[in-house]
Steps between C-alpha positions, in 0.01 A plus 500: 500500500410651165183483305343634186150511362497508118269710289517651152619848408334717233689313226379163628842416641528334842592737780488483876255711698630360824855457598647470845829391640577424860813691591737458787354388830636552847372224726661652809317832467196351323550719190388390153528692174274456200524669161171542313484599135232519233145564621342461840130468427207261546668241277832500686418597859404143606845367401676783682275441800606134500869594489463754780299251706787251467745761630277579797451130572879458504524764772618802305374814672692765303393468137662732247349524153692656210254650252747638247371273222132533590320677214141484627340481843124488545299504820560124519868571567423766758259263674763226499767720656261636759391146594862386536579795727193431713621141540845625599374756755441252787853367443657849508588433137504733207457512126718743305434588136787660311616596152159586355518699178257657254132441552560259791695769685217746438237254626698448820542876545127560463408218736754586769400869486129418533311470828433129438689243704800358319762326712812415298800727510573643158864577424577725204701366209867581527 
């Protein structure tokens, strides 16, 4: 499963603000991997929500998201990940975010160090 949402860069050239690729899945252990790149914001969160919903509907309870190519994450992304984890909680499932760099890594550090509730496990980039 891969998808892109086109937009224009500053030179008017087409670029993708949303890119995701479903990685390896393990049906025995209910593990699915997803790589997200580009921007996770109000414009792209609904598509990512749809993809994650499909994984949950297929019975995956251990969802691993690689954020190495994610350049921007707004509160829409944080809300999405928190919602997914809340849906996984009754199933003893878990959402793991890994590989965040730059500003996305900083956003995750601030949020996970704050007193607010944020469920997903955040794994540092290697």
